C-alpha cells in the first residue's frame, strides 16, 4: 500500500471507536518484545504532544513491533541535535526551525511527516487588543530567543503589509510567557495556536486573541516528525511503521481529545486534562488539513517554505528540500 493510501486509510479508520486495549498491563509494557526506540516530544508534555501517548496506550506501536520510550523534548534545535547524535531515534520539531537550523549547521536529521499541515505559530494578546496585523505596529512581543515565532515573523509581516522593524521582540523564557501576558507586562507574546487554552487559564479566564501566521502564510507546515539520516538509510521499513503508528495516534487524539487527555494524564500526573483536551481541539484543523492529508509531507511545499524563509534574509545558506526531508514515507 502506498504511503498516501495507507495514511488516508488511517484517517478513515480513526473516525471509528477504537477498542484496542492493553492486556495484563499497559500497552507500553506489552511492547517489551519489540524493537526499542526513543521518541522526543516537541516541548514537554502538553496536550498538543499527547498523541504519542495515545499511540503508546492504544497499542499502535506494539502492533508495529516497536517498544517506544517517550521523553520530553526541549525545543526543535535540541531535538534535532539529540536525534542527529544518535541519543534519540525519533522526535518532533517545527519545520521552519528545522530549515533555519540546517541553513546554519548541517545536522543529520530528516523530516518524514508533517504533524501539522499548517503552521500553528502566531501572536497572542489578551481580549481583542491585537486582532489584526495592523495593530502589531509599535507593540512589544515577548518570546524566547530564536523561537519559531521570531524566525517566521519577518515573512508574516511582509505578507501582512507591515514593517517587521515596527515590532519589538522582548527575549523571555518560555515558562514566563503566560505570566507576562496575564500581567500586561508586554502587549503580546509569541505562541502556538494550541497554547490558547493554557494562556486563558493563566490569565484567570480572560479571553485570548490569536493572530495565526497561517492566515497569511498558508504554505508553512508546522511541526514535523524527525528521524536521523542514518536510521532512514539503514531501516526505512521501521521508519515507515513508526510514522504510520504515530500518525494513527495523532488522528485519534484530535478526534477524541478528552480520551487523549486522560491517556496523557497516565504519563504525567501534573497534566490538566481540561486544558489538554482544549489544546487538541484547537489543534484539530491544523492536523487534518483538507480531511485526507494527515501526516503527509510534500516536497513542493517544502521547497516553497525554503524560498519563503530565504526571502527574509535570515538564512546563512539555502538548504535543498532533499537535505531536509524524505517524501516517500507519507506520499506516493
Short mmCIF file of C-alpha atoms in Angstrom, two decimals:
data_model
loop_
_atom_site.label_atom_id
_atom_site.label_comp_id
_atom_site.label_asym_id
_atom_site.label_seq_id
_atom_site.Cartn_x
_atom_site.Cartn_y
_atom_site.Cartn_z
CA UNK A 1 0.00 0.00 0.00
CA UNK A 2 1.39 3.43 -0.91
CA UNK A 3 2.17 5.96 1.82
CA UNK A 4 -0.75 8.24 0.91
CA UNK A 5 -3.32 5.41 0.66
CA UNK A 6 -2.09 3.99 3.95
CA UNK A 7 -2.42 7.34 5.74
CA UNK A 8 -5.82 8.13 4.24
CA UNK A 9 -6.96 4.72 5.48
CA UNK A 10 -5.68 5.66 8.90
CA UNK A 11 -7.74 8.86 8.87
CA UNK A 12 -10.87 6.95 7.90
CA UNK A 13 -10.31 4.25 10.48
CA UNK A 14 -9.71 6.81 13.19
CA UNK A 15 -13.26 8.06 12.86
CA UNK A 16 -14.37 4.77 14.43
CA UNK A 17 -14.22 3.99 18.12
CA UNK A 18 -11.01 2.05 18.51
CA UNK A 19 -11.20 -0.67 21.14
CA UNK A 20 -7.57 -1.76 21.22
CA UNK A 21 -6.56 -2.04 24.87
CA UNK A 22 -3.59 -3.48 26.69
CA UNK A 23 -3.84 -6.89 28.34
CA UNK A 24 -2.08 -7.65 31.57
CA UNK A 25 -0.70 -4.09 31.89
CA UNK A 26 -0.23 -1.00 29.78
CA UNK A 27 0.43 -1.10 26.06
CA UNK A 28 3.92 0.16 26.82
CA UNK A 29 4.56 -2.89 28.99
CA UNK A 30 3.18 -5.27 26.38
CA UNK A 31 5.59 -3.85 23.77
CA UNK A 32 8.63 -5.10 25.66
CA UNK A 33 9.50 -7.66 22.99
CA UNK A 34 9.54 -5.12 20.15
CA UNK A 35 12.43 -3.13 18.72
CA UNK A 36 13.35 -0.47 21.28
CA UNK A 37 13.31 3.14 20.09
CA UNK A 38 13.23 6.53 21.80
CA UNK A 39 10.91 9.40 20.85
CA UNK A 40 11.19 13.04 21.94
CA UNK A 41 8.14 15.30 22.20
CA UNK A 42 8.46 18.78 20.76
CA UNK A 43 8.44 20.53 24.13
CA UNK A 44 7.42 19.00 27.43
CA UNK A 45 4.21 17.03 27.96
CA UNK A 46 1.49 19.43 26.93
CA UNK A 47 -1.82 18.32 25.44
CA UNK A 48 -0.56 19.18 21.98
CA UNK A 49 2.01 16.35 22.25
CA UNK A 50 -0.31 13.76 23.82
CA UNK A 51 -0.85 11.87 20.58
CA UNK A 52 2.32 9.85 21.15
CA UNK A 53 0.83 8.56 24.42
CA UNK A 54 -2.33 7.65 22.53
CA UNK A 55 -0.26 5.60 20.07
CA UNK A 56 1.52 4.00 23.02
CA UNK A 57 -1.56 3.18 25.11
CA UNK A 58 -3.75 2.11 22.19
CA UNK A 59 -1.10 -0.39 21.15
CA UNK A 60 -0.33 1.11 17.75
CA UNK A 61 3.42 0.96 18.34
CA UNK A 62 3.17 -2.56 19.71
CA UNK A 63 1.29 -3.67 16.60
CA UNK A 64 4.17 -2.22 14.56
CA UNK A 65 6.68 -4.29 16.54
CA UNK A 66 8.10 -1.29 18.39
CA UNK A 67 8.86 -0.72 22.07
CA UNK A 68 8.78 3.08 22.33
CA UNK A 69 10.19 5.11 25.20
CA UNK A 70 8.86 8.68 25.25
CA UNK A 71 10.93 11.52 26.67
CA UNK A 72 10.01 15.23 26.90
CA UNK A 73 11.76 17.34 24.28
CA UNK A 74 13.08 20.84 24.90
CA UNK A 75 12.58 22.55 21.55
CA UNK A 76 13.36 21.96 17.88
CA UNK A 77 17.13 22.53 17.91
CA UNK A 78 17.75 20.30 20.92
CA UNK A 79 15.52 17.57 19.45
CA UNK A 80 17.47 17.76 16.18
CA UNK A 81 20.82 17.51 17.93
CA UNK A 82 19.80 14.56 20.08
CA UNK A 83 18.47 12.67 17.07
CA UNK A 84 21.42 13.59 14.89
CA UNK A 85 23.88 12.37 17.54
CA UNK A 86 22.06 9.07 17.99
CA UNK A 87 20.80 9.83 21.52
CA UNK A 88 17.19 9.53 20.31
CA UNK A 89 15.60 7.83 17.31
CA UNK A 90 12.58 9.99 16.55
CA UNK A 91 11.24 13.36 17.63
CA UNK A 92 9.08 16.32 16.72
CA UNK A 93 10.24 19.78 15.73
CA UNK A 94 8.95 22.82 13.92
CA UNK A 95 9.84 22.58 10.23
CA UNK A 96 10.55 26.31 9.89
CA UNK A 97 13.02 25.90 12.74
CA UNK A 98 14.49 22.84 11.04
CA UNK A 99 15.07 24.79 7.83
CA UNK A 100 16.64 27.72 9.67
CA UNK A 101 18.87 25.47 11.76
CA UNK A 102 20.01 23.42 8.77
CA UNK A 103 20.85 26.64 6.93
CA UNK A 104 23.40 27.33 9.65
CA UNK A 105 24.51 23.84 10.67
CA UNK A 106 24.26 20.52 8.84
CA UNK A 107 22.63 18.18 11.37
CA UNK A 108 21.99 14.65 10.01
CA UNK A 109 18.21 14.56 10.52
CA UNK A 110 15.33 14.34 8.05
CA UNK A 111 11.64 15.14 8.27
CA UNK A 112 9.41 12.25 7.20
CA UNK A 113 5.92 13.50 8.07
CA UNK A 114 4.07 16.72 8.84
CA UNK A 115 2.33 16.66 12.21
CA UNK A 116 0.67 19.99 11.41
CA UNK A 117 -0.44 20.63 7.84
CA UNK A 118 -0.39 24.35 8.66
CA UNK A 119 1.92 26.24 10.98
CA UNK A 120 0.45 26.86 14.44
CA UNK A 121 2.85 29.74 15.11
CA UNK A 122 1.32 33.11 15.85
CA UNK A 123 0.91 36.08 18.18
CA UNK A 124 -1.33 36.00 21.27
CA UNK A 125 -2.83 39.01 23.06
CA UNK A 126 -5.44 39.46 25.78
CA UNK A 127 -9.05 40.12 24.86
CA UNK A 128 -9.11 41.82 21.46
CA UNK A 129 -6.15 44.14 21.99
CA UNK A 130 -4.42 42.94 18.80
CA UNK A 131 -6.98 41.43 16.48
CA UNK A 132 -5.37 42.39 13.17
CA UNK A 133 -1.79 42.59 11.86
CA UNK A 134 -2.03 46.38 11.60
CA UNK A 135 -2.38 46.62 15.38
CA UNK A 136 1.02 44.98 15.84
CA UNK A 137 2.79 48.18 14.80
CA UNK A 138 4.51 49.78 17.80
CA UNK A 139 3.94 46.81 20.11
CA UNK A 140 6.37 44.77 22.17
CA UNK A 141 6.12 40.99 21.99
CA UNK A 142 7.73 38.59 24.43
CA UNK A 143 9.14 35.34 23.10
CA UNK A 144 12.06 33.01 23.64
CA UNK A 145 15.19 33.85 21.67
CA UNK A 146 15.35 32.02 18.37
CA UNK A 147 11.78 30.78 18.64
CA UNK A 148 9.79 29.75 15.58
CA UNK A 149 7.54 32.77 16.04
CA UNK A 150 10.52 35.13 15.86
CA UNK A 151 12.03 33.27 12.91
CA UNK A 152 8.86 33.43 10.84
CA UNK A 153 7.75 36.92 11.85
CA UNK A 154 9.58 38.86 9.09
CA UNK A 155 7.85 36.71 6.46
CA UNK A 156 4.49 37.15 8.20
CA UNK A 157 4.95 40.92 8.49
CA UNK A 158 5.83 41.18 4.79
CA UNK A 159 2.76 39.14 3.82
CA UNK A 160 0.58 41.25 6.13
CA UNK A 161 1.92 44.53 4.73
CA UNK A 162 3.63 45.86 7.86
CA UNK A 163 7.26 46.69 8.64
CA UNK A 164 8.92 43.94 10.74
CA UNK A 165 11.05 46.63 12.40
CA UNK A 166 7.91 48.28 13.77
CA UNK A 167 7.58 45.46 16.32
CA UNK A 168 9.96 44.93 19.24
CA UNK A 169 10.61 41.39 20.42
CA UNK A 170 11.47 41.01 24.11
CA UNK A 171 13.61 37.90 24.78
CA UNK A 172 11.94 35.88 27.54
CA UNK A 173 11.96 32.32 28.82
CA UNK A 174 9.20 30.04 27.51
CA UNK A 175 7.98 29.39 31.06
CA UNK A 176 7.47 33.12 31.75
CA UNK A 177 5.38 33.93 28.68
CA UNK A 178 1.90 33.16 30.07
CA UNK A 179 2.57 35.22 33.19
CA UNK A 180 3.98 38.15 31.19
CA UNK A 181 0.86 38.24 29.06
CA UNK A 182 -1.52 37.83 32.02
CA UNK A 183 0.21 40.63 33.94
CA UNK A 184 0.14 43.03 30.99
CA UNK A 185 3.92 43.35 31.08
CA UNK A 186 4.00 43.10 27.28
CA UNK A 187 1.46 43.75 24.55
CA UNK A 188 1.56 40.19 23.24
CA UNK A 189 3.60 37.00 23.20
CA UNK A 190 4.67 34.52 20.55
CA UNK A 191 2.61 31.36 20.93
CA UNK A 192 1.34 28.30 19.08
CA UNK A 193 -2.40 28.32 18.41
CA UNK A 194 -2.85 25.21 20.56
CA UNK A 195 -1.49 27.14 23.54
CA UNK A 196 -4.56 29.39 23.74
CA UNK A 197 -6.37 27.36 26.45
CA UNK A 198 -3.29 27.37 28.71
CA UNK A 199 -2.91 31.13 28.28
CA UNK A 200 -6.56 31.74 29.15
CA UNK A 201 -6.15 29.65 32.30
CA UNK A 202 -3.04 31.65 33.28
CA UNK A 203 -4.95 34.89 32.63
CA UNK A 204 -7.71 33.94 35.03
CA UNK A 205 -10.27 33.20 32.34
CA UNK A 206 -9.69 36.32 30.22
CA UNK A 207 -10.08 35.67 26.51
CA UNK A 208 -7.00 35.40 24.30
CA UNK A 209 -6.90 36.54 20.69
CA UNK A 210 -4.60 34.71 18.29
CA UNK A 211 -3.10 36.03 15.07
CA UNK A 212 -2.10 32.78 13.34
CA UNK A 213 0.73 33.14 10.83
CA UNK A 214 -1.02 30.52 8.69
CA UNK A 215 -3.67 33.10 7.76
CA UNK A 216 -1.04 34.94 5.72
CA UNK A 217 1.44 32.11 5.07
CA UNK A 218 -0.65 29.04 4.12
CA UNK A 219 2.33 27.13 2.68
CA UNK A 220 4.09 26.80 6.02
CA UNK A 221 4.00 23.42 7.71
CA UNK A 222 4.06 23.33 11.50
CA UNK A 223 5.76 20.54 13.42
CA UNK A 224 7.19 17.57 11.60
CA UNK A 225 8.33 14.09 12.57
CA UNK A 226 12.12 13.89 12.52
CA UNK A 227 14.46 10.90 12.25
CA UNK A 228 18.21 10.53 11.83
CA UNK A 229 19.53 10.27 8.30
CA UNK A 230 21.37 7.11 9.37
CA UNK A 231 18.20 5.34 10.53
CA UNK A 232 16.35 6.44 7.41
CA UNK A 233 19.10 4.86 5.30
CA UNK A 234 19.50 1.70 7.38
CA UNK A 235 15.93 0.85 8.36
CA UNK A 236 13.39 2.61 6.15
CA UNK A 237 10.83 -0.09 6.94
CA UNK A 238 10.95 0.70 10.66
CA UNK A 239 10.66 4.42 9.93
CA UNK A 240 7.54 3.76 7.87
CA UNK A 241 5.97 1.64 10.62
CA UNK A 242 6.78 4.16 13.33
CA UNK A 243 5.40 7.00 11.22
CA UNK A 244 2.16 5.18 10.47
CA UNK A 245 1.61 4.30 14.14
CA UNK A 246 2.32 7.86 15.31
CA UNK A 247 0.00 9.45 12.73
CA UNK A 248 -2.70 6.96 13.70
CA UNK A 249 -2.33 8.16 17.29
CA UNK A 250 -2.32 11.78 16.13
CA UNK A 251 -5.59 11.48 14.23
CA UNK A 252 -7.24 9.58 17.08
CA UNK A 253 -6.09 12.22 19.59
CA UNK A 254 -7.60 15.18 17.75
CA UNK A 255 -10.80 13.22 17.08
CA UNK A 256 -11.09 12.13 20.74
CA UNK A 257 -9.46 14.95 22.74
CA UNK A 258 -10.96 14.10 26.13
CA UNK A 259 -9.80 10.49 25.96
CA UNK A 260 -6.37 11.55 24.72
CA UNK A 261 -6.07 13.94 27.67
CA UNK A 262 -6.84 11.07 30.05
CA UNK A 263 -4.11 8.95 28.46
CA UNK A 264 -1.68 11.86 28.82
CA UNK A 265 -2.60 12.06 32.50
CA UNK A 266 -1.45 8.45 32.95
CA UNK A 267 2.06 9.52 31.96
CA UNK A 268 2.10 12.99 33.51
CA UNK A 269 0.11 13.30 36.72
CA UNK A 270 0.58 17.09 36.67
CA UNK A 271 -1.31 17.42 33.37
CA UNK A 272 -4.55 19.42 33.36
CA UNK A 273 -6.96 17.22 31.42
CA UNK A 274 -9.34 20.06 30.61
CA UNK A 275 -6.57 22.23 29.17
CA UNK A 276 -5.00 19.29 27.33
CA UNK A 277 -8.31 18.38 25.66
CA UNK A 278 -8.87 22.01 24.69
CA UNK A 279 -5.38 22.19 23.15
CA UNK A 280 -6.12 19.15 21.00
CA UNK A 281 -9.41 20.69 19.91
CA UNK A 282 -7.57 23.85 18.85
CA UNK A 283 -5.00 21.71 17.03
CA UNK A 284 -7.50 19.56 15.10
CA UNK A 285 -7.84 21.75 11.96
CA UNK A 286 -4.08 22.13 11.75
CA UNK A 287 -3.67 18.35 11.72
CA UNK A 288 -6.46 17.21 9.45
CA UNK A 289 -5.96 19.85 6.77
CA UNK A 290 -8.22 19.01 3.85
CA UNK A 291 -9.56 15.91 5.60
CA UNK A 292 -7.36 13.41 3.80
CA UNK A 293 -3.82 14.66 4.24
CA UNK A 294 -2.97 13.95 7.89
CA UNK A 295 0.75 13.36 8.18
CA UNK A 296 1.63 13.93 4.54
CA UNK A 297 4.81 15.81 3.65
CA UNK A 298 5.18 17.25 0.17
CA UNK A 299 8.49 18.20 -1.45
CA UNK A 300 7.00 21.10 -3.43
CA UNK A 301 5.62 22.70 -0.27
CA UNK A 302 8.93 22.22 1.49
CA UNK A 303 10.65 23.97 -1.40
CA UNK A 304 8.20 26.87 -1.10
CA UNK A 305 8.93 27.08 2.64
CA UNK A 306 12.66 27.27 1.92
CA UNK A 307 12.12 30.04 -0.63
CA UNK A 308 9.86 31.94 1.77
CA UNK A 309 12.31 31.82 4.66
CA UNK A 310 15.27 32.61 2.40
CA UNK A 311 13.39 35.73 1.32
CA UNK A 312 13.53 37.09 4.86
CA UNK A 313 17.33 37.28 4.69
CA UNK A 314 17.70 35.25 7.89
CA UNK A 315 19.21 32.10 6.34
CA UNK A 316 23.01 31.85 6.14
CA UNK A 317 22.66 29.33 3.32
CA UNK A 318 19.82 27.73 1.40
CA UNK A 319 19.42 24.01 2.11
CA UNK A 320 17.80 21.81 -0.51
CA UNK A 321 14.50 20.05 0.07
CA UNK A 322 16.26 16.69 -0.17
CA UNK A 323 18.67 17.70 2.59
CA UNK A 324 15.67 18.34 4.84
CA UNK A 325 13.22 15.53 4.27
CA UNK A 326 12.21 12.20 2.80
CA UNK A 327 8.94 12.47 0.92
CA UNK A 328 8.11 8.86 0.08
CA UNK A 329 7.22 7.81 3.63
CA UNK A 330 3.86 9.60 3.66
CA UNK A 331 3.30 10.36 -0.02
CA UNK A 332 3.25 8.13 -3.15
#
